[in-house]
Amino acid sequence: MNPITLIVLAFAMSTDAFAAAVGKGASLKKTRLLDALRIGLIFGSIEAITPLIGWLIGKSASSYVEAWDHWIAFSLLVALGLHMIYEGLKPSAQGIEKPSKQSFLKLSLTAIGTSIDAMAVGVGLAFIDVNIWIAAGLIGLATTFMVTLGVMIGRVVGSVLGHRAEIFGGVTLIGVGVWILSSHL
């Protein structure tokens, strides 16, 4: 695999994480670049690890992972999205300020949901001549960049949507989950 193909692959793997990051950024209050970078690093790290896991699995059981990866991603993202919508629809949500940071656990679960496809790519990379460490590193870097950008874009969207930003973020996560599922069926 040539370097240009690896870079294109890396950015392709980051698109669903970018969409989720826009929703995350919209649901946060006063997001600074440092906060966006923290979120980007969490997503990027997880997105870099999953192709490595997929590559290892690909050496032993590729058909099992490929058959279920989209269902796992869909389930995680829909569950998180429904939770965000529920929080946004609560009557008391108008009187409560938006959080300035999201918990590491919520961010990690969202990142895992958007990186399941990268695991499947890792499975595929196990069968071709590619340096998995370089591929995973590029995927992680591209995701860090795209998620940081997405959170900052989401900040602007969040100021326009006000307290409905949590609902927007939930709908975005569900949309990403549905997109992942539909692209695999």
C-alpha positions as a printed NumPy array, in Angstrom:
array([[  0.   ,   0.   ,   0.   ],
       [  1.512,   3.349,  -1.022],
       [  1.726,   6.403,   1.3  ],
       [ -1.051,   8.349,  -0.45 ],
       [ -3.442,   5.411,  -0.119],
       [ -2.595,   5.125,   3.579],
       [ -3.31 ,   8.843,   4.132],
       [ -6.632,   8.613,   2.293],
       [ -7.496,   5.529,   4.353],
       [ -6.586,   7.372,   7.571],
       [ -8.891,  10.299,   6.814],
       [-11.673,   7.983,   5.64 ],
       [-11.499,   6.201,   8.994],
       [-11.865,   9.536,  10.806],
       [-15.062,  10.755,   9.131],
       [-17.547,   9.121,  11.506],
       [-15.498,  10.266,  14.505],
       [-15.596,  13.8  ,  13.037],
       [-19.404,  13.697,  12.849],
       [-19.643,  12.461,  16.438],
       [-17.201,  15.181,  17.538],
       [-19.399,  17.898,  16.072],
       [-22.224,  16.582,  18.255],
       [-19.94 ,  16.404,  21.31 ],
       [-18.725,  19.95 ,  20.737],
       [-22.294,  21.193,  20.401],
       [-23.221,  19.703,  23.762],
       [-20.365,  21.334,  25.681],
       [-20.192,  24.808,  27.234],
       [-17.306,  27.123,  26.362],
       [-15.142,  24.571,  24.623],
       [-11.545,  25.725,  24.345],
       [ -8.977,  24.439,  21.878],
       [ -7.249,  22.546,  24.695],
       [-10.524,  20.735,  25.524],
       [-11.046,  19.924,  21.85 ],
       [ -7.499,  18.61 ,  21.61 ],
       [ -8.067,  16.411,  24.706],
       [-11.148,  14.909,  23.043],
       [ -9.228,  14.542,  19.782],
       [ -6.408,  12.696,  21.532],
       [ -8.854,  10.297,  23.224],
       [-10.562,   9.519,  19.91 ],
       [ -7.265,   9.375,  18.014],
       [ -5.672,   6.994,  20.518],
       [ -8.61 ,   4.608,  20.421],
       [ -8.867,   4.886,  16.643],
       [ -5.155,   3.989,  16.382],
       [ -5.477,   0.98 ,  18.705],
       [ -8.482,  -0.625,  16.999],
       [ -6.787,  -1.413,  13.653],
       [ -4.002,  -3.088,  15.625],
       [ -6.585,  -5.216,  17.415],
       [ -8.288,  -5.925,  14.101],
       [ -4.988,  -6.875,  12.521],
       [ -4.341,  -9.385,  15.326],
       [ -7.865, -10.77 ,  15.009],
       [ -7.483, -10.877,  11.23 ],
       [ -4.676, -13.331,  11.643],
       [ -7.1  , -15.765,  13.277],
       [-10.818, -15.049,  12.78 ],
       [-11.579, -12.434,  10.121],
       [-15.036, -13.648,   9.085],
       [-16.443, -13.388,  12.622],
       [-15.398,  -9.742,  13.132],
       [-16.513,  -8.626,   9.688],
       [-19.93 , -10.18 ,  10.275],
       [-20.575,  -8.233,  13.507],
       [-18.507,  -5.019,  13.477],
       [-21.279,  -2.806,  12.125],
       [-23.812,  -4.152,  14.637],
       [-21.48 ,  -3.439,  17.561],
       [-20.805,   0.121,  16.354],
       [-24.498,   0.704,  15.657],
       [-25.568,  -0.519,  19.115],
       [-22.984,   1.569,  20.995],
       [-23.707,   4.759,  19.069],
       [-27.499,   4.428,  19.22 ],
       [-27.402,   3.758,  22.973],
       [-25.197,   6.799,  23.575],
       [-27.281,   8.914,  21.207],
       [-30.54 ,   7.958,  22.92 ],
       [-29.003,   8.819,  26.278],
       [-27.983,  12.259,  24.973],
       [-31.464,  12.87 ,  23.556],
       [-33.02 ,  11.82 ,  26.863],
       [-30.755,  14.258,  28.733],
       [-31.629,  17.036,  26.281],
       [-35.369,  16.451,  26.608],
       [-35.459,  16.415,  30.393],
       [-37.565,  19.318,  31.677],
       [-34.8  ,  20.349,  34.052],
       [-32.274,  20.52 ,  31.214],
       [-33.136,  24.172,  30.53 ],
       [-32.129,  25.278,  34.006],
       [-28.887,  23.305,  34.105],
       [-25.787,  24.61 ,  32.411],
       [-24.085,  22.529,  29.765],
       [-21.017,  20.715,  31.053],
       [-17.647,  22.251,  30.297],
       [-16.09 ,  18.78 ,  29.923],
       [-17.328,  15.295,  29.122],
       [-16.303,  12.289,  31.158],
       [-13.483,  10.129,  29.899],
       [-15.825,   7.109,  29.969],
       [-18.46 ,   8.73 ,  27.728],
       [-15.816,   9.983,  25.328],
       [-14.127,   6.573,  25.23 ],
       [-17.398,   4.734,  24.555],
       [-18.227,   7.116,  21.737],
       [-14.72 ,   6.706,  20.331],
       [-15.011,   2.926,  20.488],
       [-18.346,   3.097,  18.68 ],
       [-16.877,   5.17 ,  15.869],
       [-13.694,   3.076,  15.627],
       [-15.195,  -0.375,  15.159],
       [-14.887,   0.116,  11.396],
       [-11.165,   0.776,  11.866],
       [-10.938,  -2.606,  13.557],
       [-12.509,  -4.179,  10.49 ],
       [ -9.986,  -2.324,   8.32 ],
       [ -7.249,  -3.755,  10.525],
       [ -8.604,  -7.208,   9.785],
       [ -8.337,  -6.479,   6.073],
       [ -4.833,  -5.059,   6.44 ],
       [ -3.748,  -8.378,   7.942],
       [ -4.073,  -9.923,   4.487],
       [ -2.056,  -7.383,   2.483],
       [  1.505,  -6.119,   2.578],
       [  1.279,  -3.059,   4.849],
       [  3.131,  -1.874,   7.921],
       [  0.301,  -1.972,  10.481],
       [  2.162,   0.38 ,  12.847],
       [  2.393,   3.126,  10.23 ],
       [ -1.227,   2.594,   9.146],
       [ -2.501,   2.703,  12.743],
       [ -0.39 ,   5.775,  13.514],
       [ -1.725,   7.648,  10.488],
       [ -5.307,   6.688,  11.369],
       [ -4.769,   7.953,  14.926],
       [ -3.227,  11.245,  13.767],
       [ -5.95 ,  11.896,  11.189],
       [ -8.653,  11.149,  13.752],
       [ -7.045,  13.414,  16.36 ],
       [ -6.991,  16.259,  13.845],
       [-10.521,  15.674,  12.534],
       [-12.088,  15.259,  15.993],
       [-10.377,  18.384,  17.328],
       [-11.711,  20.289,  14.323],
       [-15.161,  18.714,  14.743],
       [-15.419,  19.72 ,  18.396],
       [-14.531,  23.313,  17.542],
       [-17.127,  23.367,  14.755],
       [-19.63 ,  21.845,  17.174],
       [-18.968,  24.684,  19.603],
       [-20.339,  27.136,  17.039],
       [-23.313,  24.86 ,  16.326],
       [-23.932,  24.523,  20.084],
       [-24.114,  28.274,  20.603],
       [-26.757,  28.47 ,  17.886],
       [-28.791,  25.524,  19.225],
       [-28.588,  26.469,  22.912],
       [-29.969,  23.837,  25.297],
       [-31.059,  21.677,  22.359],
       [-27.421,  20.923,  21.549],
       [-27.543,  17.671,  23.538],
       [-30.437,  16.499,  21.332],
       [-28.473,  17.47 ,  18.224],
       [-25.47 ,  15.518,  19.491],
       [-27.635,  12.452,  20.199],
       [-29.245,  12.578,  16.783],
       [-25.774,  12.925,  15.237],
       [-24.501,   9.824,  17.047],
       [-27.57 ,   7.824,  16.011],
       [-27.103,   9.041,  12.445],
       [-23.486,   7.906,  12.439],
       [-24.58 ,   4.513,  13.828],
       [-27.255,   4.133,  11.151],
       [-24.775,   5.187,   8.457],
       [-22.252,   2.568,   9.635],
       [-24.948,  -0.12 ,   9.733],
       [-26.443,   0.756,   6.342],
       [-23.056,   0.879,   4.653],
       [-22.396,  -2.716,   5.751],
       [-25.751,  -4.276,   4.917]])
